[in-house]
XYZ file of N, CA and C in Angstrom:
363
model
N -5.292 -27.519 -4.055
C -6.142 -26.622 -4.829
C -7.259 -26.110 -3.933
N -7.487 -24.824 -4.015
C -8.516 -24.206 -3.193
C -9.030 -22.959 -3.886
N -10.321 -22.907 -4.158
C -10.967 -21.741 -4.764
C -10.226 -21.230 -5.999
N -10.009 -22.095 -6.957
C -9.351 -21.764 -8.231
C -7.870 -21.440 -8.088
N -7.287 -21.723 -6.949
C -5.869 -21.450 -6.727
C -5.136 -22.761 -6.469
N -4.048 -22.951 -7.203
C -3.164 -24.089 -6.955
C -1.933 -23.523 -6.244
N -1.636 -24.074 -5.088
C -0.459 -23.657 -4.331
C 0.664 -24.630 -4.669
N 1.791 -24.084 -5.089
C 2.938 -24.884 -5.499
C 4.092 -24.582 -4.549
N 4.769 -25.633 -4.105
C 5.965 -25.485 -3.270
C 7.133 -26.034 -4.075
N 8.120 -25.180 -4.354
C 9.248 -25.623 -5.168
C 10.282 -26.364 -4.320
N 11.365 -26.791 -4.944
C 12.400 -27.574 -4.268
C 13.066 -26.812 -3.129
N 13.055 -25.470 -3.211
C 13.650 -24.640 -2.159
C 12.668 -24.334 -1.036
N 11.449 -24.858 -1.145
C 10.436 -24.616 -0.125
C 9.689 -23.303 -0.287
N 9.853 -22.658 -1.446
C 9.156 -21.396 -1.690
C 7.768 -21.670 -2.254
N 6.803 -20.896 -1.777
C 5.425 -21.028 -2.217
C 5.163 -20.122 -3.415
N 4.342 -20.602 -4.318
C 3.817 -19.764 -5.395
C 2.388 -20.209 -5.663
N 1.646 -19.336 -6.295
C 0.258 -19.662 -6.616
C 0.026 -19.499 -8.103
N -0.857 -20.325 -8.624
C -1.246 -20.248 -10.022
C -2.714 -20.625 -10.137
N -3.270 -20.399 -11.301
C -4.685 -20.669 -11.523
C -4.919 -22.174 -11.591
N -5.960 -22.627 -10.927
C -6.422 -24.007 -11.063
C -7.820 -23.955 -11.653
N -8.005 -24.612 -12.786
C -9.304 -24.654 -13.441
C -9.733 -26.112 -13.517
N -10.712 -26.480 -12.719
C -11.131 -27.880 -12.664
C -11.679 -28.365 -14.002
N -12.100 -27.441 -14.863
C -12.603 -27.847 -16.169
C -11.518 -28.502 -17.015
N -10.261 -28.175 -16.738
C -9.155 -28.807 -17.458
C -9.038 -30.289 -17.124
N -9.629 -30.717 -16.025
C -9.584 -32.119 -15.625
C -10.689 -32.951 -16.275
N -11.660 -32.293 -16.908
C -12.754 -33.022 -17.561
C -12.265 -33.635 -18.859
N -12.857 -34.752 -19.247
C -12.455 -35.417 -20.494
C -13.389 -35.043 -21.658
N -14.015 -33.864 -21.541
C -14.881 -33.356 -22.596
C -14.760 -31.827 -22.604
N -15.003 -31.211 -23.754
C -14.873 -29.742 -23.835
C -16.033 -29.033 -23.136
N -15.725 -27.907 -22.529
C -16.726 -27.076 -21.872
C -16.628 -25.678 -22.489
N -17.749 -25.159 -22.962
C -17.779 -23.810 -23.540
C -18.023 -22.832 -22.405
N -17.042 -21.951 -22.158
C -17.135 -21.047 -21.014
C -17.409 -19.598 -21.385
N -16.944 -19.154 -22.523
C -17.008 -17.732 -22.835
C -17.919 -17.485 -24.030
N -18.438 -16.262 -24.124
C -19.389 -15.927 -25.182
C -18.708 -15.836 -26.546
N -19.530 -15.858 -27.564
C -19.085 -15.646 -28.938
C -19.549 -14.252 -29.363
N -18.761 -13.523 -30.147
C -19.144 -12.158 -30.509
C -20.374 -12.095 -31.413
N -20.696 -13.166 -32.088
C -21.837 -13.164 -32.992
C -23.077 -13.797 -32.355
N -23.056 -14.014 -31.037
C -24.198 -14.588 -30.332
C -25.214 -13.530 -29.940
N -26.077 -13.880 -29.009
C -27.141 -12.975 -28.574
C -26.681 -11.952 -27.537
N -25.522 -12.147 -26.976
C -24.998 -11.217 -25.974
C -24.360 -10.013 -26.678
N -24.437 -8.838 -26.081
C -23.717 -7.691 -26.661
C -22.223 -8.012 -26.742
N -21.577 -7.613 -27.811
C -20.179 -7.965 -28.045
C -19.266 -7.442 -26.933
N -19.609 -6.319 -26.308
C -18.766 -5.770 -25.243
C -18.669 -6.696 -24.042
N -19.628 -7.588 -23.873
C -19.570 -8.539 -22.758
C -18.287 -9.365 -22.856
N -17.945 -9.808 -24.048
C -16.731 -10.605 -24.230
C -15.469 -9.851 -23.854
N -15.392 -8.590 -24.223
C -14.219 -7.780 -23.884
C -14.173 -7.490 -22.387
N -15.335 -7.297 -21.786
C -15.390 -7.091 -20.333
C -14.996 -8.354 -19.581
N -15.385 -9.501 -20.108
C -14.976 -10.774 -19.507
C -13.459 -10.918 -19.595
N -12.882 -10.574 -20.744
C -11.430 -10.632 -20.891
C -10.749 -9.748 -19.849
N -11.236 -8.528 -19.712
C -10.696 -7.580 -18.727
C -10.759 -8.177 -17.317
N -11.922 -8.678 -16.939
C -12.087 -9.181 -15.572
C -11.291 -10.456 -15.338
N -11.173 -11.294 -16.345
C -10.384 -12.518 -16.176
C -8.895 -12.206 -16.058
N -8.410 -11.249 -16.837
C -6.992 -10.857 -16.716
C -6.735 -10.301 -15.319
N -7.646 -9.513 -14.812
C -7.517 -8.994 -13.443
C -7.513 -10.150 -12.440
N -8.398 -11.106 -12.630
C -8.453 -12.297 -11.765
C -7.144 -13.077 -11.829
N -6.622 -13.282 -13.045
C -5.345 -13.985 -13.192
C -4.241 -13.271 -12.429
N -4.238 -11.942 -12.494
C -3.183 -11.186 -11.806
C -3.296 -11.326 -10.293
N -4.505 -11.492 -9.801
C -4.689 -11.689 -8.357
C -4.273 -13.079 -7.909
N -4.446 -14.064 -8.768
C -4.163 -15.452 -8.394
C -2.715 -15.844 -8.650
N -2.190 -15.491 -9.805
C -0.862 -15.969 -10.220
C 0.250 -15.138 -9.579
N 1.080 -15.793 -8.798
C 2.167 -15.075 -8.142
C 3.397 -14.930 -9.038
N 3.497 -15.753 -10.070
C 4.649 -15.717 -10.974
C 4.243 -15.188 -12.342
N 5.105 -14.392 -12.939
C 4.820 -13.785 -14.231
C 4.524 -14.836 -15.297
N 5.279 -15.915 -15.346
C 5.077 -16.911 -16.402
C 3.700 -17.555 -16.339
N 3.183 -17.841 -15.157
C 1.846 -18.433 -15.066
C 0.772 -17.407 -15.429
N 0.969 -16.154 -15.044
C 0.048 -15.084 -15.428
C -0.006 -14.949 -16.953
N 1.154 -14.887 -17.586
C 1.221 -14.731 -19.037
C 0.621 -15.932 -19.755
N 0.829 -17.115 -19.229
C 0.257 -18.327 -19.829
C -1.265 -18.239 -19.854
N -1.856 -17.822 -18.750
C -3.315 -17.726 -18.666
C -3.851 -16.623 -19.573
N -3.184 -15.471 -19.583
C -3.616 -14.361 -20.439
C -3.553 -14.784 -21.902
N -2.444 -15.384 -22.297
C -2.269 -15.775 -23.696
C -3.282 -16.845 -24.105
N -3.552 -17.773 -23.215
C -4.518 -18.838 -23.513
C -5.916 -18.246 -23.744
N -6.336 -17.331 -22.881
C -7.647 -16.708 -23.042
C -7.678 -15.809 -24.279
N -6.605 -15.073 -24.511
C -6.509 -14.223 -25.702
C -6.669 -15.058 -26.975
N -5.941 -16.166 -27.066
C -6.024 -17.021 -28.251
C -7.416 -17.612 -28.420
N -8.050 -17.989 -27.317
C -9.405 -18.537 -27.376
C -10.389 -17.500 -27.920
N -10.360 -16.293 -27.359
C -11.296 -15.255 -27.789
C -10.994 -14.768 -29.208
N -9.724 -14.607 -29.540
C -9.362 -14.206 -30.907
C -9.789 -15.289 -31.892
N -9.675 -16.547 -31.495
C -10.121 -17.655 -32.336
C -11.630 -17.681 -32.530
N -12.354 -17.031 -31.648
C -13.809 -16.935 -31.768
C -14.230 -15.670 -32.507
N -13.301 -14.993 -33.113
C -13.533 -13.814 -33.953
C -13.674 -12.519 -33.155
N -13.216 -12.493 -31.910
C -13.092 -11.206 -31.230
C -11.924 -10.470 -31.870
N -12.004 -9.168 -31.937
C -10.977 -8.333 -32.542
C -9.713 -8.392 -31.679
N -8.625 -8.931 -32.241
C -7.394 -9.098 -31.463
C -6.825 -7.750 -31.018
N -6.957 -6.729 -31.846
C -6.465 -5.408 -31.447
C -7.271 -4.837 -30.284
N -8.564 -5.090 -30.281
C -9.396 -4.607 -29.180
C -9.093 -5.385 -27.900
N -8.802 -6.677 -28.023
C -8.400 -7.458 -26.845
C -7.097 -6.891 -26.275
N -6.150 -6.595 -27.145
C -4.872 -6.030 -26.701
C -5.066 -4.665 -26.052
N -5.954 -3.853 -26.632
C -6.242 -2.549 -26.048
C -6.896 -2.706 -24.677
N -7.770 -3.674 -24.533
C -8.416 -3.946 -23.251
C -7.361 -4.316 -22.203
N -6.406 -5.130 -22.608
C -5.305 -5.513 -21.720
C -4.489 -4.291 -21.319
N -4.141 -3.471 -22.303
C -3.343 -2.273 -22.034
C -4.096 -1.313 -21.119
N -5.395 -1.151 -21.345
C -6.206 -0.279 -20.487
C -6.177 -0.763 -19.041
N -6.245 -2.072 -18.859
C -6.179 -2.625 -17.501
C -4.817 -2.342 -16.873
N -3.748 -2.531 -17.626
C -2.406 -2.289 -17.087
C -2.219 -0.819 -16.717
N -2.806 0.079 -17.509
C -2.721 1.512 -17.192
C -3.557 1.864 -15.961
N -4.691 1.241 -15.838
C -5.578 1.525 -14.716
C -5.087 0.877 -13.423
N -4.397 -0.247 -13.533
C -3.947 -0.997 -12.359
C -2.433 -1.225 -12.417
N -1.636 -0.179 -12.234
C -0.175 -0.315 -12.348
C 0.429 -1.255 -11.312
N -0.311 -1.555 -10.261
C 0.204 -2.496 -9.261
C 0.430 -3.893 -9.853
N -0.258 -4.204 -10.945
C -0.025 -5.488 -11.613
C 1.389 -5.513 -12.177
N 1.783 -4.421 -12.836
C 3.142 -4.335 -13.380
C 4.180 -4.394 -12.264
N 3.912 -3.704 -11.172
C 4.846 -3.715 -10.035
C 4.982 -5.115 -9.447
N 3.877 -5.816 -9.341
C 3.897 -7.179 -8.784
C 4.861 -8.075 -9.558
N 4.850 -7.945 -10.880
C 5.690 -8.796 -11.726
C 7.007 -8.127 -12.115
N 7.314 -7.002 -11.465
C 8.574 -6.283 -11.692
C 8.762 -5.905 -13.165
N 7.669 -5.417 -13.763
C 7.689 -4.953 -15.150
C 7.640 -3.427 -15.113
N 8.565 -2.789 -15.818
C 8.613 -1.326 -15.781
C 7.930 -0.679 -16.977
N 7.667 -1.458 -18.026
C 7.146 -0.888 -19.254
C 5.958 -1.726 -19.739
N 4.846 -1.063 -20.009
C 3.651 -1.775 -20.491
C 3.957 -2.529 -21.780
N 4.739 -1.929 -22.651
C 5.062 -2.581 -23.926
C 5.756 -3.922 -23.695
N 6.595 -3.998 -22.674
C 7.301 -5.245 -22.371
C 6.326 -6.372 -22.042
N 5.340 -6.083 -21.210
C 4.386 -7.136 -20.829
C 3.445 -7.463 -21.999
N 3.133 -6.473 -22.822
C 2.308 -6.737 -24.009
C 3.019 -7.701 -24.953
N 4.300 -7.494 -25.164
C 5.071 -8.374 -26.049
C 5.123 -9.792 -25.494
N 5.197 -9.925 -24.187
C 5.242 -11.236 -23.558
C 3.862 -11.922 -23.553
N 2.809 -11.138 -23.378
C 1.474 -11.712 -23.249
C 0.884 -12.183 -24.567
N 1.211 -11.502 -25.646
C 0.577 -11.807 -26.926
C 1.603 -12.335 -27.915
N 2.125 -13.502 -27.621
C 3.176 -14.082 -28.461
C 2.635 -14.707 -29.736
N 1.338 -14.997 -29.766
C 0.738 -15.615 -30.957
C -0.437 -14.767 -31.401
N -0.426 -14.334 -32.652
C -1.570 -13.589 -33.219
C -2.386 -14.501 -34.094
């Protein structure tokens, strides 16, 4: 593990990278993201979602690990009363603005990755 990146070597000797979050190793909960009804402007939460999805795409070399991280953050923020449709729109806006993310994961259609990323509403 190095700088939030876990390097994995599979049985064939191929390298892949995924997100490493040391907070997952703690035996107590850590509150990391804002709540929409707090003192911060609500757009901060959506901007954090945007930037974290971009970060996940830079770190995760495999589509499944990227989708796992996106879905986990989506469920967390939606569970905190962020608008799920606005979170999805934020994701779609990022995919439109940064098509290299789709190319990296060999996805040809934004709708395909949206269906994979948001499996739980």
